Amino acid sequence: MSNFDLSVIIDNLPFLWQGLQLSLFLTLLAIIGGIILGTFLALMRLSGIAPLSLAAAGYVNLIRSVPLILVIFWFYFLVPLALGRPIGGFYSALIAFVMFEAAYYSEIIRAGIQSVRKGQVQAGQATGLSYWQIQRYIVLPQAFRNMIPILVTQGIILFQDTSLVFVVSLRDFMTVSSIVARTEGRLAEMYVFAAIVYFVICFAGSLFVRHLQKAKTT
Amino acid sequence: MIKIENISKWYGTFQVLADCSTNVDTGEVVVVCGPSGSGKSTLIKCVNGLEPVQEGAIRVKDTEVTAKKTNLTKLRSQIGMVFQHFELYPHMSVRDNLCLGQQKVLGRSREEADAKAEMLIDRVGLLPHIEKFPGQLSGGQQQRVAIGRALAMDPIAMLFDEPTSALDPEMINEVLDVMVELAQDGMTMMVVTHEMGFARKVADRVVFMDDGRIVEDRPTEQFFGNPDSERAQDFLSKILNH
């Protein structure tokens, strides 16, 4: 390790920062999209209307049975076929992540909804609120409050998974690190640096989750 | 006002209600009592359709609760209900608990809803607590808020499902006082409770249930003076002499 040269990192910092921005941006959008779609899937699943809940259950089970990388490929090749024009790596990856993560989020959200006391629903019904009003004003706000730690945990996993977008030639943080490593011939430095960056972000995330859990129990 | 005719209900093969019939007239207060598991809470939840029945009919004013085509949400908005475990919305202030139904169901403006909420919270003696959240209140205070929340909808009748049985003894009276006042104001009330003092004071009739059946349905004085059935006598001796 005598010739461990850190200047390669500093020299390429703007390029690396661009990659990290893409990773974080993709993570953020995929979390938001995944939670919105996941909420609808969870509500469909719990609606008690057979076609809706079967469709949602089928979707969730299908997505959870295939590797993420395959879903990314699907959307990269299938969406342009369906639309008749290419939409680019970023949008196809974003759609793939949203669709994929929604399946996982919907299971978390379903558990969160079921954790809200049945009496709360009855209280809403007794007031004359409709099914959707009860979900919107009574159940979901309480469910999300209970779920925030586990939603953040899923977000950390999602952040790590964004490194897979190299398969559709997107320049995320992992990809740009590899590019620098190979073009500068500094493999050890770059891969150690990438590991540290991922570790710091994810560990900060899990500390945040622990803080949320503590705040919830007190 | 409330007409219950020969209703029966099963959970799977287990019969929880067997051929129950009773009436609550406008302005009347009816107390429903009986040992636990006798079906009294189920009976009262059938009145606003929270629990479906398999046989028989329930009518509230002109609405057939048990008919398939009945708009239950509209009916429920006209009947107030108070639960054993309060069921206040924990993520909303007392004020918002009272405003939600008024605004979303009755379509009142925020100003109207606010004014009504303040008036009712004052009536149950909690105006200084109106901006607090349910978790910051005692059980008795929460139940008083829950009564206020039900009244905010201007109900034509009120249902109480064991409103004091989850409360510490020292808080029971503050809730009963609100209910007594409501009864004296002429509210139509159906109350599942073990509080026989309350029943004596304001109930017009007492319905005694056992094993899913209505065993006695008599004017309050007769019920306490001389219950017909052995089971009611037994129940009263247990609940009154301890």
Short mmCIF file of C-alpha atoms in Angstrom, two decimals, chain B residues 106-216:
data_model
loop_
_atom_site.label_atom_id
_atom_site.label_comp_id
_atom_site.label_asym_id
_atom_site.label_seq_id
_atom_site.Cartn_x
_atom_site.Cartn_y
_atom_site.Cartn_z
CA LEU B 106 -71.59 17.42 6.36
CA GLY B 107 -69.67 19.86 4.18
CA ARG B 108 -69.53 22.59 6.79
CA SER B 109 -67.02 25.39 6.41
CA ARG B 110 -64.00 25.50 8.68
CA GLU B 111 -65.50 28.45 10.56
CA GLU B 112 -68.82 26.69 11.20
CA ALA B 113 -67.07 23.49 12.23
CA ASP B 114 -64.73 25.38 14.53
CA ALA B 115 -67.55 27.23 16.23
CA LYS B 116 -69.46 23.99 16.78
CA ALA B 117 -66.33 22.24 18.08
CA GLU B 118 -65.61 25.00 20.57
CA MET B 119 -69.21 25.07 21.78
CA LEU B 120 -69.29 21.31 22.36
CA ILE B 121 -65.85 21.04 23.93
CA ASP B 122 -66.89 23.79 26.29
CA ARG B 123 -70.06 21.86 27.07
CA VAL B 124 -68.04 18.78 28.13
CA GLY B 125 -65.79 21.08 30.16
CA LEU B 126 -62.58 20.78 28.16
CA LEU B 127 -62.24 24.08 26.31
CA PRO B 128 -58.73 24.75 27.73
CA HIS B 129 -57.59 21.44 26.18
CA ILE B 130 -58.94 21.99 22.67
CA GLU B 131 -55.53 22.29 20.99
CA LYS B 132 -54.12 19.22 22.76
CA PHE B 133 -53.74 15.76 21.26
CA PRO B 134 -55.65 12.76 22.64
CA GLY B 135 -52.47 11.22 24.08
CA GLN B 136 -52.10 14.24 26.38
CA LEU B 137 -55.52 13.70 27.99
CA SER B 138 -56.74 11.30 30.67
CA GLY B 139 -59.12 8.50 29.75
CA GLY B 140 -62.11 10.33 31.14
CA GLN B 141 -61.21 13.47 29.22
CA GLN B 142 -60.74 11.47 26.01
CA GLN B 143 -64.15 9.90 26.37
CA ARG B 144 -65.74 13.30 26.91
CA VAL B 145 -64.04 14.49 23.72
CA ALA B 146 -65.39 11.40 21.96
CA ILE B 147 -68.91 12.30 23.06
CA GLY B 148 -68.34 15.82 21.77
CA ARG B 149 -67.09 14.43 18.47
CA ALA B 150 -70.28 12.40 18.07
CA LEU B 151 -72.48 15.37 18.99
CA ALA B 152 -70.70 17.60 16.47
CA MET B 153 -72.59 15.74 13.72
CA ASP B 154 -75.97 16.79 15.23
CA PRO B 155 -77.08 13.18 15.59
CA ILE B 156 -80.73 12.12 15.84
CA ALA B 157 -79.71 9.37 18.29
CA MET B 158 -76.62 8.31 20.23
CA LEU B 159 -75.19 4.82 20.73
CA PHE B 160 -72.82 4.14 23.62
CA ASP B 161 -70.79 0.92 23.65
CA GLU B 162 -69.55 0.43 27.23
CA PRO B 163 -68.37 4.03 27.45
CA THR B 164 -66.93 3.75 30.95
CA SER B 165 -65.60 0.20 31.15
CA ALA B 166 -62.09 1.12 29.98
CA LEU B 167 -61.83 3.95 32.52
CA ASP B 168 -60.18 4.14 35.92
CA PRO B 169 -62.88 4.28 38.59
CA GLU B 170 -62.24 7.90 39.52
CA MET B 171 -62.94 9.00 35.95
CA ILE B 172 -66.22 7.21 35.43
CA ASN B 173 -68.41 9.90 36.92
CA GLU B 174 -67.13 12.76 34.79
CA VAL B 175 -68.24 10.78 31.73
CA LEU B 176 -71.54 9.66 33.24
CA ASP B 177 -72.33 13.26 34.20
CA VAL B 178 -72.05 14.30 30.55
CA MET B 179 -74.30 11.41 29.54
CA VAL B 180 -76.89 12.20 32.21
CA GLU B 181 -77.03 15.79 31.02
CA LEU B 182 -77.47 14.60 27.46
CA ALA B 183 -80.30 12.29 28.50
CA GLN B 184 -82.01 15.11 30.37
CA ASP B 185 -81.76 17.28 27.26
CA GLY B 186 -83.95 14.72 25.51
CA MET B 187 -81.39 12.87 23.38
CA THR B 188 -82.45 9.44 22.15
CA MET B 189 -79.89 7.07 23.60
CA MET B 190 -79.05 3.39 23.54
CA VAL B 191 -76.38 2.61 26.11
CA VAL B 192 -74.51 -0.63 26.72
CA THR B 193 -73.21 -0.32 30.27
CA HIS B 194 -72.80 -1.99 33.64
CA GLU B 195 -73.34 1.29 35.46
CA MET B 196 -76.61 0.48 37.19
CA GLY B 197 -76.60 3.81 39.02
CA PHE B 198 -76.73 5.52 35.65
CA ALA B 199 -79.49 3.18 34.49
CA ARG B 200 -81.60 3.94 37.58
CA LYS B 201 -81.13 7.63 37.21
CA VAL B 202 -81.93 8.20 33.53
CA ALA B 203 -82.96 5.00 31.76
CA ASP B 204 -86.58 4.64 30.69
CA ARG B 205 -86.11 0.96 30.02
CA VAL B 206 -83.55 -1.74 30.67
CA VAL B 207 -82.81 -4.52 28.21
CA PHE B 208 -81.09 -7.52 29.77
CA MET B 209 -79.24 -9.90 27.48
CA ASP B 210 -77.78 -13.35 28.02
CA ASP B 211 -76.38 -15.78 25.47
CA GLY B 212 -77.35 -13.63 22.50
CA ARG B 213 -80.98 -13.35 23.59
CA ILE B 214 -82.95 -10.49 25.04
CA VAL B 215 -84.12 -12.01 28.28
CA GLU B 216 -85.81 -8.94 29.77
#
